[in-house]
Structure formats: C-alpha cells, structure tokens
Coordinates of C-alpha atoms in Angstrom, one line a residue:
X1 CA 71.2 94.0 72.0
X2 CA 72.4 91.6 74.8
X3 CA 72.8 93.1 78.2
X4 CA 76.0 92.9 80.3
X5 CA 76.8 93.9 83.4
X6 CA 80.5 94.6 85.0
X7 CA 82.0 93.4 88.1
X8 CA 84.8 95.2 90.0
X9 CA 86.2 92.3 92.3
X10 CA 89.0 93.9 94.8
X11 CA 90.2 91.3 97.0
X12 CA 92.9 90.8 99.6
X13 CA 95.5 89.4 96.9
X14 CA 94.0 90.5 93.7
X15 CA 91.8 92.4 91.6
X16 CA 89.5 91.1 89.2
X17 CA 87.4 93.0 86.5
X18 CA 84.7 90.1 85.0
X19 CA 81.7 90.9 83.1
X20 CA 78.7 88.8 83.6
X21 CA 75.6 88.1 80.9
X22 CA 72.4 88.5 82.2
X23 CA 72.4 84.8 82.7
X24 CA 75.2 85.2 85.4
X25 CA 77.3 83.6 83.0
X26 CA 81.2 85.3 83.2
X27 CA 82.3 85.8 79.5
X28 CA 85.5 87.7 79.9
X29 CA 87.6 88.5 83.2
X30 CA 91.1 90.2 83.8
X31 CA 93.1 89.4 87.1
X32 CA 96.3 91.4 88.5
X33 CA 97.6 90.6 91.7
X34 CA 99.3 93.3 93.8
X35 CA 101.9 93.8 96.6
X36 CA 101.7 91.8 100.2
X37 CA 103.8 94.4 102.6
X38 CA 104.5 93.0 105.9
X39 CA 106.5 95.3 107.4
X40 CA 106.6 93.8 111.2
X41 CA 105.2 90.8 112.7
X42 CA 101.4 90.8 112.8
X43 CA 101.6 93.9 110.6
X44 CA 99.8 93.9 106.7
X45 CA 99.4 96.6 104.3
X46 CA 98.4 97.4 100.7
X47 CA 99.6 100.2 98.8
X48 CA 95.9 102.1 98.0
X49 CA 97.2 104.0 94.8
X50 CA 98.3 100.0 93.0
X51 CA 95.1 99.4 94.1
X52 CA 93.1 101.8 92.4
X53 CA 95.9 101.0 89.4
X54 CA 95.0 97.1 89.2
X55 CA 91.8 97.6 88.6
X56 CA 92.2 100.1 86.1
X57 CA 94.7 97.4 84.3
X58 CA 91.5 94.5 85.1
X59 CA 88.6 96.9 83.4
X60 CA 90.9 97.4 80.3
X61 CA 92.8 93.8 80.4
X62 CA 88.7 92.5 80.5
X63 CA 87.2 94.6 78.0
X64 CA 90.1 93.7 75.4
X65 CA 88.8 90.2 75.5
X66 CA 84.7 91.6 75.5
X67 CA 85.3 93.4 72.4
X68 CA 87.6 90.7 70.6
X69 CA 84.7 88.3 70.7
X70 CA 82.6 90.8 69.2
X71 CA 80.7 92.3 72.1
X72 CA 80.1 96.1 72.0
X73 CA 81.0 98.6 75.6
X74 CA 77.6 99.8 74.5
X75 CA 75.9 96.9 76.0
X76 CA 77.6 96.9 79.5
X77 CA 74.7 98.5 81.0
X78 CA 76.2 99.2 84.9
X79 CA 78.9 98.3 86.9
X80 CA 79.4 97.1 90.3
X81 CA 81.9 97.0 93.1
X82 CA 82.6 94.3 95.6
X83 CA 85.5 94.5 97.7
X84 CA 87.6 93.3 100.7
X85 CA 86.6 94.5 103.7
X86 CA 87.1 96.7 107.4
X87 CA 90.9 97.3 105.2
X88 CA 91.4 100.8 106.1
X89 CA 92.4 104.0 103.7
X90 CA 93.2 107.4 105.0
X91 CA 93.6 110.3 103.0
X92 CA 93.7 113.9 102.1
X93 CA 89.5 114.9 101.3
X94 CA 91.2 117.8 99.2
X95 CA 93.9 116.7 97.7
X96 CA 92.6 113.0 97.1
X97 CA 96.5 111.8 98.5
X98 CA 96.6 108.6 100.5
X99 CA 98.6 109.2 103.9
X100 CA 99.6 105.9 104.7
X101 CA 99.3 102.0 103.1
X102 CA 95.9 100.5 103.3
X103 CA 95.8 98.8 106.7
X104 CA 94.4 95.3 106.2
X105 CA 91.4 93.5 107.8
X106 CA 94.1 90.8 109.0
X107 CA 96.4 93.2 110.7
X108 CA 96.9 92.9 114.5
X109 CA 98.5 96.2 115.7
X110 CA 96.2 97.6 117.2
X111 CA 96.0 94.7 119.9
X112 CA 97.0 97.1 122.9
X113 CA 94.4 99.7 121.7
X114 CA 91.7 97.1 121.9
X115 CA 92.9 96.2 125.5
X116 CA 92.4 99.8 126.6
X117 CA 88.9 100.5 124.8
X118 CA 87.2 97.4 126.5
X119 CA 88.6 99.2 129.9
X120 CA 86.0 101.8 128.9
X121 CA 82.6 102.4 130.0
X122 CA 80.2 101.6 127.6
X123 CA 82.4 98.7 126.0
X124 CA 80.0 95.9 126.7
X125 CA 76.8 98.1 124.9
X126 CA 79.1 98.3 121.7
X127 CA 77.7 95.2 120.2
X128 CA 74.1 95.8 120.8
X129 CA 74.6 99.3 118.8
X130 CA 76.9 97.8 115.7
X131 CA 77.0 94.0 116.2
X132 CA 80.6 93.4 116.6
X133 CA 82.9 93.1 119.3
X134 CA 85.9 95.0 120.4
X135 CA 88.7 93.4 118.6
X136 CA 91.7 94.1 115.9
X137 CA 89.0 93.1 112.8
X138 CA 87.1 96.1 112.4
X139 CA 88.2 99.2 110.9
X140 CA 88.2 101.3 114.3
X141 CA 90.9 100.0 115.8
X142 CA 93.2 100.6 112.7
X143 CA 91.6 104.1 112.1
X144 CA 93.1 105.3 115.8
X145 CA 96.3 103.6 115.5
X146 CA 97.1 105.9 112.1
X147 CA 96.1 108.5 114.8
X148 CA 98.0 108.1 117.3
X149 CA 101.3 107.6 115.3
X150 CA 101.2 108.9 111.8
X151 CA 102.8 112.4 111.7
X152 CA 100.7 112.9 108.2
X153 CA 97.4 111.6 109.6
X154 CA 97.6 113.8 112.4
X155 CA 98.0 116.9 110.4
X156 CA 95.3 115.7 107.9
X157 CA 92.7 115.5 111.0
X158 CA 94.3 119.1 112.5
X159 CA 93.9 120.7 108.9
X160 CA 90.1 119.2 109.0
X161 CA 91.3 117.4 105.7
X162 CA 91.2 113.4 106.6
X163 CA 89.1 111.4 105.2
X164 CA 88.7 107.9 106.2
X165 CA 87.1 104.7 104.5
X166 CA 87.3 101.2 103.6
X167 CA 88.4 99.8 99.9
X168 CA 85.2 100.7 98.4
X169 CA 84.5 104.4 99.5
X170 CA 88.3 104.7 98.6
X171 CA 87.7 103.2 95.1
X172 CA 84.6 105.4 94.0
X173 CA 86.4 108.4 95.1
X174 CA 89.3 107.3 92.6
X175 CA 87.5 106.0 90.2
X176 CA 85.3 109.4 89.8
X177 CA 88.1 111.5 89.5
X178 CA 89.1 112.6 93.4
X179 CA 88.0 116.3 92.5
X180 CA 84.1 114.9 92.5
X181 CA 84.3 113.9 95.9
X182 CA 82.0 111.2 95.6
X183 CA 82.6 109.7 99.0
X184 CA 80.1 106.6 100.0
X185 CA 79.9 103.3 101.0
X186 CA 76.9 101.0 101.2
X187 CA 75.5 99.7 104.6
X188 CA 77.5 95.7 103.8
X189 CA 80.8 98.1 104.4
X190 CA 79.5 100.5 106.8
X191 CA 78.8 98.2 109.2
X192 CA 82.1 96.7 109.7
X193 CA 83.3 100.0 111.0
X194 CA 82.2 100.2 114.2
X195 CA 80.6 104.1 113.2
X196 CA 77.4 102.5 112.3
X197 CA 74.3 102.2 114.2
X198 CA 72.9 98.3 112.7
X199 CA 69.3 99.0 113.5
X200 CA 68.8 102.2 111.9
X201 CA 72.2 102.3 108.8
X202 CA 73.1 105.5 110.1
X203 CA 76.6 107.1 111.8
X204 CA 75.6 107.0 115.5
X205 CA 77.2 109.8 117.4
X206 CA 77.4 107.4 120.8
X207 CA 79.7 105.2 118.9
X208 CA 81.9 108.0 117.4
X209 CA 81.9 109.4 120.6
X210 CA 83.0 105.9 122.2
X211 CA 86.2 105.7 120.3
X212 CA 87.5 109.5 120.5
X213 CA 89.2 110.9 123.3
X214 CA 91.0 114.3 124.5
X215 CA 92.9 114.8 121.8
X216 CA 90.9 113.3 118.5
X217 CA 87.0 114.1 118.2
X218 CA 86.1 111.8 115.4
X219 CA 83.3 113.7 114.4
X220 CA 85.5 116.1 113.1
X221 CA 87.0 113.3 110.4
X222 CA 85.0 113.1 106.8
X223 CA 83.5 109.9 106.6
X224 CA 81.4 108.4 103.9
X225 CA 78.0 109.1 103.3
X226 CA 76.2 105.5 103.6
X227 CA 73.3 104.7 100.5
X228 CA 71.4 101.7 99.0
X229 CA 73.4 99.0 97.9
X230 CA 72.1 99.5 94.5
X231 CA 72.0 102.7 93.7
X232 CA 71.8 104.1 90.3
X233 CA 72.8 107.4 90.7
X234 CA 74.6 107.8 94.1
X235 CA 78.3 106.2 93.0
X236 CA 78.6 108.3 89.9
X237 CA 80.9 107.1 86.7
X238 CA 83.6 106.6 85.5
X239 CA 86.1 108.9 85.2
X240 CA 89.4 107.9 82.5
X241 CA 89.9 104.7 80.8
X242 CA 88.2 102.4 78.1
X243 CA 84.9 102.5 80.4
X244 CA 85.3 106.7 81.1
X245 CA 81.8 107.6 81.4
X246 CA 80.0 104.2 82.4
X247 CA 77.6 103.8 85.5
X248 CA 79.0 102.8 89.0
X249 CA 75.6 101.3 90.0
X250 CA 76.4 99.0 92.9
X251 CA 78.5 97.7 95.9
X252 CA 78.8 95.0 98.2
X253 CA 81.4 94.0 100.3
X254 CA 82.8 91.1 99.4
X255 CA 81.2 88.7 102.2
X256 CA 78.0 89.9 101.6
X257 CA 78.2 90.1 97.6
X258 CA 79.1 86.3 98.0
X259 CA 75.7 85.7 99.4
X260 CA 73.8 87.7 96.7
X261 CA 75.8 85.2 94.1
X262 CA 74.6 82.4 95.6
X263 CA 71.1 83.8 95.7
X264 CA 71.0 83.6 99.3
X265 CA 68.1 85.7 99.7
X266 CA 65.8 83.7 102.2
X267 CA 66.3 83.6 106.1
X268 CA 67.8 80.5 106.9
X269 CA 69.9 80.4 103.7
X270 CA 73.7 80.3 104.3
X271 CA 77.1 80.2 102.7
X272 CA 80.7 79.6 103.2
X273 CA 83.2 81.6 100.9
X274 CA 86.7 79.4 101.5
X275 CA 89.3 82.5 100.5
X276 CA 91.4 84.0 101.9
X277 CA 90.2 84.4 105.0
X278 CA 86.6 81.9 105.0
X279 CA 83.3 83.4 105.9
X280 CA 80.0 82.0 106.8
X281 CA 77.0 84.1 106.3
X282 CA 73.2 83.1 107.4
X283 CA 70.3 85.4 106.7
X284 CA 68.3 86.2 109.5
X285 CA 66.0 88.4 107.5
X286 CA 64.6 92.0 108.3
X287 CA 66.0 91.8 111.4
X288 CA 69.6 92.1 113.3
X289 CA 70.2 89.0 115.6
X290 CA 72.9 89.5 117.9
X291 CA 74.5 87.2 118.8
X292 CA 74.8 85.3 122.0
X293 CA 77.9 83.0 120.9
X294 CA 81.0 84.7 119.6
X295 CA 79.3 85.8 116.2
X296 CA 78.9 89.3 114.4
X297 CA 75.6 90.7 113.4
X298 CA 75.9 91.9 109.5
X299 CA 74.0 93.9 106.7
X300 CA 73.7 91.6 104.2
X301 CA 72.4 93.7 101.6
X302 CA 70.2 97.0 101.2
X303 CA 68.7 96.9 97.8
X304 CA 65.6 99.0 98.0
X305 CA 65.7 100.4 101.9
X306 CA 64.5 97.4 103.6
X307 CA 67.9 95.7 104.7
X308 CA 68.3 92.0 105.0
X309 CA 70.7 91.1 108.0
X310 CA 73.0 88.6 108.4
X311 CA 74.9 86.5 111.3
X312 CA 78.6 86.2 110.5
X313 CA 81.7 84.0 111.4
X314 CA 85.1 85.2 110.5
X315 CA 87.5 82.9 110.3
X316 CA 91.7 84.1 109.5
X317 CA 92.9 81.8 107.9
X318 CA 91.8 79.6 105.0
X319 CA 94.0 80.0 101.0
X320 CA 96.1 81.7 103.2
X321 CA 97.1 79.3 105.3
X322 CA 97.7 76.9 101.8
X323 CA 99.8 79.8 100.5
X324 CA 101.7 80.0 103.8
X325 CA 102.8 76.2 103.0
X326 CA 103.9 77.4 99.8
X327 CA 105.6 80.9 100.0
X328 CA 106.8 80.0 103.5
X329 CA 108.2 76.4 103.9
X330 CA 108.4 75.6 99.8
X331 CA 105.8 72.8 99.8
X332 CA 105.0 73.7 96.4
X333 CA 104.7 76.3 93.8
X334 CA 100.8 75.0 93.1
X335 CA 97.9 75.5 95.7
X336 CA 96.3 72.4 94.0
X337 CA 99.8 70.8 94.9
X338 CA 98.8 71.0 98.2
X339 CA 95.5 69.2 97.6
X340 CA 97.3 66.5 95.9
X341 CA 99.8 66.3 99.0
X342 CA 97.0 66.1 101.7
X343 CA 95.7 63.1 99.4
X344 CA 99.2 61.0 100.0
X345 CA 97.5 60.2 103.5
X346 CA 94.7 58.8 105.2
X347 CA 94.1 61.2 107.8
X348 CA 96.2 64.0 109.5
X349 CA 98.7 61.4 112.0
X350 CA 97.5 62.8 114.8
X351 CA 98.2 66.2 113.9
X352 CA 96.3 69.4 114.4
X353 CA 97.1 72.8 113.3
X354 CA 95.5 75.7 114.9
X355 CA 96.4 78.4 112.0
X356 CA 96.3 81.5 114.1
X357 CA 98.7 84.0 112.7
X358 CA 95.9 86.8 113.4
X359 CA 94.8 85.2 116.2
X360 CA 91.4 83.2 115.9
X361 CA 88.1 85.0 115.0
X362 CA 84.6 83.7 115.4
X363 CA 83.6 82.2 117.2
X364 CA 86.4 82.3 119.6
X365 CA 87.9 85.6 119.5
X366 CA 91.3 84.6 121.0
X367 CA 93.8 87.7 120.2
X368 CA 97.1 86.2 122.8
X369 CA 97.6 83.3 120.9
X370 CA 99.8 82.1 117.5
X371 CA 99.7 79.5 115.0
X372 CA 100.4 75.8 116.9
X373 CA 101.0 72.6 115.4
X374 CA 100.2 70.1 118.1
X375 CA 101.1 66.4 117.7
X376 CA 104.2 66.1 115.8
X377 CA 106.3 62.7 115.6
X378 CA 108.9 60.7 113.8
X379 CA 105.8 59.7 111.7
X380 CA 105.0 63.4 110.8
X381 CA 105.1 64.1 107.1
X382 CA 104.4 66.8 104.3
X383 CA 100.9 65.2 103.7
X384 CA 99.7 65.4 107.5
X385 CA 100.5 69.3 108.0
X386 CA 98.8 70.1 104.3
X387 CA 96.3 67.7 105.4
X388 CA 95.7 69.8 109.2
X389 CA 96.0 72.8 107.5
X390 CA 92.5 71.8 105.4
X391 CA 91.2 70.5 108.1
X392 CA 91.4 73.6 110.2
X393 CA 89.2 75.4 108.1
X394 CA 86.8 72.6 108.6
X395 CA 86.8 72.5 112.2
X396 CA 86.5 76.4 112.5
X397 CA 83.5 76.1 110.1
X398 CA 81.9 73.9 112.0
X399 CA 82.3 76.1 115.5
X400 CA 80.9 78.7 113.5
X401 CA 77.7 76.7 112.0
X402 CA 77.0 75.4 115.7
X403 CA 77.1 78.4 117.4
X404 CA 74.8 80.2 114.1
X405 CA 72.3 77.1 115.1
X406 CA 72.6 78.3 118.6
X407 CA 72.0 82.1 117.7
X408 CA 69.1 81.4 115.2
X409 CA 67.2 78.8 116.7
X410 CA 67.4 76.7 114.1
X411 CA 69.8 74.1 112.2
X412 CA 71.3 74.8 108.9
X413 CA 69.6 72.5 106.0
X414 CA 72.9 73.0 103.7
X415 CA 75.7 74.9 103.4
X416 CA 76.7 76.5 99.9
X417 CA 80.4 76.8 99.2
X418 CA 82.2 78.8 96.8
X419 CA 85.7 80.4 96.7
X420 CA 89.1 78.9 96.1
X421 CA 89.3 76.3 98.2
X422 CA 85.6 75.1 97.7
X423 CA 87.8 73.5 94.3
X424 CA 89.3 71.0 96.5
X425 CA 87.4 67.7 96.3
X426 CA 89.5 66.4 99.0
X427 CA 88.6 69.8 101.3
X428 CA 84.9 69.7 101.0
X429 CA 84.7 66.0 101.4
X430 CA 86.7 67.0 104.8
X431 CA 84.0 69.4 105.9
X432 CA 81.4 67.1 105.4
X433 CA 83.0 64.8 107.3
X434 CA 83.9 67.0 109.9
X435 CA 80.0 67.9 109.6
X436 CA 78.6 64.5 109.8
X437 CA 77.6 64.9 113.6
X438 CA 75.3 67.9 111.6
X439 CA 73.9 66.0 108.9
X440 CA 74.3 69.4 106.8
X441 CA 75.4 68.9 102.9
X442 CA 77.7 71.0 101.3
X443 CA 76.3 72.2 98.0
X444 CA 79.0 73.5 95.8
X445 CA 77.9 75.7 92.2
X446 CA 79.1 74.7 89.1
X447 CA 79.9 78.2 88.4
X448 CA 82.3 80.0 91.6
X449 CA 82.5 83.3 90.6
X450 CA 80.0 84.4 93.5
X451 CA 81.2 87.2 95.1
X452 CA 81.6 89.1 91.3
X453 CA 78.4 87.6 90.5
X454 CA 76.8 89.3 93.5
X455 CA 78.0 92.5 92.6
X456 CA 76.7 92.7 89.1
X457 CA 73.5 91.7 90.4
X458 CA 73.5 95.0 92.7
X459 CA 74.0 96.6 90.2
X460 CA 72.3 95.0 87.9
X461 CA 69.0 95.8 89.6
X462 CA 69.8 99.2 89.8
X463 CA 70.3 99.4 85.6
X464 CA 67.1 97.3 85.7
X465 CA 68.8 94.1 84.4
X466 CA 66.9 92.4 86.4
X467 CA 63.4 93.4 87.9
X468 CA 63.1 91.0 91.2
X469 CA 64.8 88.0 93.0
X470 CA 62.3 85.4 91.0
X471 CA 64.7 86.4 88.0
X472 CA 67.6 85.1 89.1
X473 CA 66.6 81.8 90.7
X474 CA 67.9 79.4 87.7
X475 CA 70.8 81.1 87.6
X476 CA 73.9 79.0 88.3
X477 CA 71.9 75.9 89.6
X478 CA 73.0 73.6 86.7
X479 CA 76.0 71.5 87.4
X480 CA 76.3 71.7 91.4
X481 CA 78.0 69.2 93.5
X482 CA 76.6 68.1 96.5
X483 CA 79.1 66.6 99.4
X484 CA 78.1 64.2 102.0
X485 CA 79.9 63.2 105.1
X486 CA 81.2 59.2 104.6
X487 CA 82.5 59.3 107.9
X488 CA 81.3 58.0 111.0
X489 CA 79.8 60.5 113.0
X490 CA 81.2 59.1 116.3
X491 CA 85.0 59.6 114.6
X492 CA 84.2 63.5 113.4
X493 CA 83.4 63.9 117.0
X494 CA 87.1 62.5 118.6
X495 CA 88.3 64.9 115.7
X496 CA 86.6 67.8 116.8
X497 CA 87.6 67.6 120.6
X498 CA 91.1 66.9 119.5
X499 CA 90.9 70.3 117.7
X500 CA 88.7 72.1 120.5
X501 CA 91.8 70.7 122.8
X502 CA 94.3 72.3 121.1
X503 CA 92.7 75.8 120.9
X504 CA 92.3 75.7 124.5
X505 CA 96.3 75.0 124.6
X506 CA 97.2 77.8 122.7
X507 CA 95.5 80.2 124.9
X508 CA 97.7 82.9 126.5
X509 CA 100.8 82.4 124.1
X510 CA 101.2 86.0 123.9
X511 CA 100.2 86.8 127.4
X512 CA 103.6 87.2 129.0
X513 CA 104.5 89.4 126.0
X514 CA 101.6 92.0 126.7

C-alpha cells in the first residue's frame, strides 16, 4: 500500500489540511480562512476555539477529496503540525476554556511593557540565554499583558489553573481531547518564548524569573513540556473526526518547517518564506550563533536530540502589506491584481514605502515608528505604491541577508523562495535586482507547498516514512526557477540608500506619543 503522510498548516490567515505522498507530492488539500479581529490600533487577535474548528473543517474538507480518488485513511501513516508562531493562547489547564482571543505574533500592545523590562537588570544577558531581543514579537511580552489586565487570566493564575502556549501546544491539547492534557510543544516553538534556555532546550528558571515580578511568579503558570520535533509518541492522537484515532507525530513552527520543505538541512543553506509576514532562515548547524547585527538565534529543528540552529530575520510585512492595498484602499479584489498593477510601470517614481504597521523587525528593530510613504508627486500613480510595496520586502530581505553574512562569516550562495508572493515573477525578479550588489540567485521550487511539506517530513520520520535526509534530496528539485539580477549593480545600490534613507526618517514617529 502507498504511504501518505498528513499536514496540519495553521497560519496567520488560514488553515490548511494537505496530505503529501511519500514523494512530497500534495495530492489533496482543504483551506478555511478565519476571522482578522482588530479591535484597537496596533491590536490583532484570533479567536483560538475557530481555530481548533478550521482545522477540524480542513482534515475532513481534505480527506473527502483523498478517499474520492480512491485513497484509503488506512495509508495516512502520521500527521504533522506546523503552525504560526509566538501567537499567544491562554487558558483554563482544567477546564480546557480559552480566557481571552489568541494574541498575535504581529500585535504591538505590549510596547510600554517592553520599555519597562529593558529598564531591568539583566536585560542585555536576555539574548545570550534565548537569542532574541526584548521586543513586542515574542510571546512574553503578550503573556504579561493578559496578566496585567485580564480579570479571567488573573483568576486562572490565582486558582493555579492557567495554562499558557503558542498555536501548537494549544492545538495538540484540542485536538486530543482537552481531558488528556497533552500539553507540548517542540523546541522551533519553544524558543520563540523567551522561557527557553537555546543552548540546552530547556525552561530556564533565570529567564522565568526575569519576566515575573511581585505580584505574578511565572513559575507558578503550566507551561508546555518541550520534546523532539518528531516524536512518535509524545503528541498523542486524534481525538473526534474522520481521522479520530490517527498519530500526531510531528511539529514545526511554521518558519522552521519551511526550511525542512526546502531540504535545508546543511549549514550555510537558507531560505526566504514571502507570507504573511517574510522570514529568512540560514542554518548555522549544531550550534546557536548569536547574533551581532539585529538578528534572532533559532531552533531549526530537533529530529533525533541533536538540534540544528538557525539565524533568523523577521520581517512584518510582506502578503500583508498586498492585502492592505486591497482590503484597505480597494486596489483590487485579486493579489495577483496587484502584480499586474506594479507591472504598468518601470520602476517605483521615486517612491518608497517603508510598510511598518508593526513597526520594523530584523534587522532594525524600530518599535516608534509607522508605515511612510516617502516621495509622493503629481506623477504618483496606483502602479508606483503596488510597485514600493514589493519592493519593500526586497529591500528588508536584503538588510537581513547582509547582516546573516556579517553574523556567519560567510556569503549566501542562493536564496530559496517559497510562499505566496515568491508567485510573483515581477517580485522575485525585484529581489534579484535589489540583490545584484550580492550576486546571490533566487531559486524558486516548482512545488511551494514548503512549510506543509516540512511538517509531514517531521513526521514522517517519526512513522518511519522516511529513514534519513539522503531520502528526500530529489524531492521537489524538478521544475525550479532560478532568478538573476538584470540590473545594474551600481543602480540597486542608489535604490537601497534611498530605502535606508527613509527608515532613518521614520524614526521616532511615535516618540511624542510614548
């Protein structure tokens, strides 16, 4: 019998249910998008329960069209998780009750609690301990807002009954039935909490410590146990539904999962997944590399106890900023309308747009400024600000790649792309322009599906679908594109300052505010 393997794909938008042969081929997929709630400026939120419902809707929405081309359930032999990451669930450890919305990885609330940790002693250690800096990102920072001002999660953490995680701890405890209590989450996930020590994948009771104060120990809250990122035993099953019964056998958060897909299992290797947000990952191998140059020091994945590390740069905005053109100012109802409309014009008119409705991330970590549009004339039209908005993706990309090059020692060979804006011609050719200073190619699969892909294949090793990393290296190499700059590198360069510029401009835009 043919082996399959599932893939749980929770994003920030949507979740996805695709189920993978064991030539990384998807053969049927489900997708169910869920509420955006933005109740204030700065603010986002998910509801946790229609998350845990979408992807029960994906599973049976996917396995419809499995079993209608003749497939059996019987051959799905494991299934993984990958999902959006550092968004924050709280709730009840007895009662399995969320006590507030998901707080989102983009959500800037907590800016004034940030201001007052790095006040504390200790603040500039954090980084060597966890490899990432005190900002709004990480999960922290939400986790002590709920604290501090919801009634429910305050009596949760009295009673002794709170229970804190990220999407995937909060989606094996639902998934197994909340009476279980299979609460976990693998080291890709743990490590964007600020809890967890990067050199040894454990809780570290100086960084608990760190964030508590008189009136909240966080020792006292229930926090995941961390295991293997392919595990066959520790996520459990199942519980209700088509696939009640069926192996949870892996978990990556999505960043990190993205690298797996793409086979990015060297040191040296990178990748660039254009969602959302975009996020460049580089393996630097057995061991962490913190970073020198506004970057954040990962786990890429822990298959058998030996972790691989990676360097990270975070960047807002990316489809989002597309979908902000269209849900915001009605450029169009298509995101590859927006492609077509950055293709009415040579180049951007002088225009740059510094997206930063979150701020800016890696590797500038700017947290008083907004999104800018500098350069706007009589000339200005629809194509230039569809055409800046691309282009600042670019331009943050390539920050990110120079300052990994600085951190690593060594420059990138190639960069591989996936994710939904890696389907624009026009956007890719743009980075490689914007790259051309670099020399660095942009290497785009045939087959996109790399973050789902890179959870199967965590779990997939755990179900013994696969033996070893030599398996998988024809898989999804037919059929890639390969981008090269055309521009001249002297021109890239005069774009590049023109965008450095304008960050610099928007510095301190909040300032007065704070």
């Amino acid at each position: 019998m043919a082996e399959f393997i599932g893939s749980i794909d929770q994003g920030t938008t949507s979740s996805r249910f695709l189920i993978f042969n064991k030539a990384g081929e998807p053969v049927a997929s489900h997708q169910e998008e869920f509420s955006q709630i933005y109740p204030q400026p700065g603010w986002h939120e998910h509801d946790p329960e229609e998350i845990v419902s979408s992807v029960h809707n994906c599973i049976e929405g996917a396995i419809e069209t499995f079993k209608k081309d003749g497939n059996s359930i019987d051959s799905i032999k494991a299934i993984g998780i990958t999902n959006q990451r550092e968004t924050t669930v709280v709730w009840d450890i007895e009662s399995g009750e969320a006590l507030y919305n998901a707080i989102v990885w983009t959500d800037t609330r907590s800016q004034a609690i940030v201001k007052e940790l790095k006040s504390r002693k200790g603040a500039d250690e954090l980084m060597q301990k966890c490899g990432l800096p005190l900002s709004t990102y990480p999960s922290v920072t939400k986790l002590l807002w709920l604290l501090k001002n919801e009634p429910k999660v305050k009596e949760a953490y009295k009673k002794g009954t709170l229970a804190f995680g990220t999407i995937d701890a909060w989606l094996v405890y639902k998934l197994n039935g909340h009476e279980k209590r299979v609460f976990v989450s693998d080291p890709t996930n743990a490590s964007r909490t600020m809890f967890m020590d990067i050199h040894t994948l454990k809780y570290n009771p100086e960084l608990i410590a760190f964030f508590g104060d008189d009136e909240f120990d966080l020792s006292n809250i229930h926090m995941p146990e961390i295991v293997k990122s392919s595990c066959e035993k520790a996520y459990g099953t199942i519980a209700s539904g088509v696939l009640s019964g069926f192996k949870l056998a892996g978990c990556l958060g999505d960043q990190s999962a993205a690298l797996v897909g793409q086979k990015g299992f060297d040191a040296g290797s990178a990748k660039n997944t254009y969602g959302t947000g975009s996020f460049i990952l580089y393996n630097t191998g057995s061991k962490p590399v913190i970073s020198t140059h506004g970057l954040l020091t990962t786990v890429a994945y822990d298959f058998d106890g030996t972790p691989s590390y990676a360097l990270e740069g975070s960047i807002a905005v990316a489809g989002s900023g597309v979908k902000f053109l269209m849900n915001n100012l009605g450029f169009s109802f298509d995101s590859s309308k927006i492609t077509e409309l950055a293709g009415t014009v040579e180049n951007n008119g002088g225009l740059v747009f510094v997206t930063a409705f979150s701020g800016l991330f890696a590797p500038y970590w700017i947290t008083d400024t907004q999104g800018t549009i500098f350069g706007i004339t009589q000339h200005t039209q629809r194509g230039h600000i569809a055409r800046a908005t691309l282009e600042a993706v670019c331009y943050q990309t390539k920050a990110v790649l120079d300052a990994m090059e600085k951190d690593s020692g060594h420059p990138l060979q190639e960069l591989k792309v996936d994710g939904g804006m890696s389907n624009s011609e026009l956007c890719m050719q743009i980075q490689a322009d914007i790259l051309a200073e670099n020399k660095i190619p942009i290497v785009r699969p045939k087959m996109r599906e790399t973050t789902a892909l890179g959870a199967a294949i965590a779990a997939g090793f755990a179900a013994g679908v696969w033996k070893n990393f030599d398996e998988l290296k024809e898989i999804n190499t037919s059929g890639q594109t390969v981008f090269e700059a055309k521009m001249d590198p002297k021109d890239s360069t005069k774009m590049v300052k023109r965008w450095e510029r304008a960050v610099n401009m928007c510095r301190g835009w909040l300032a007065d505010d704070e």
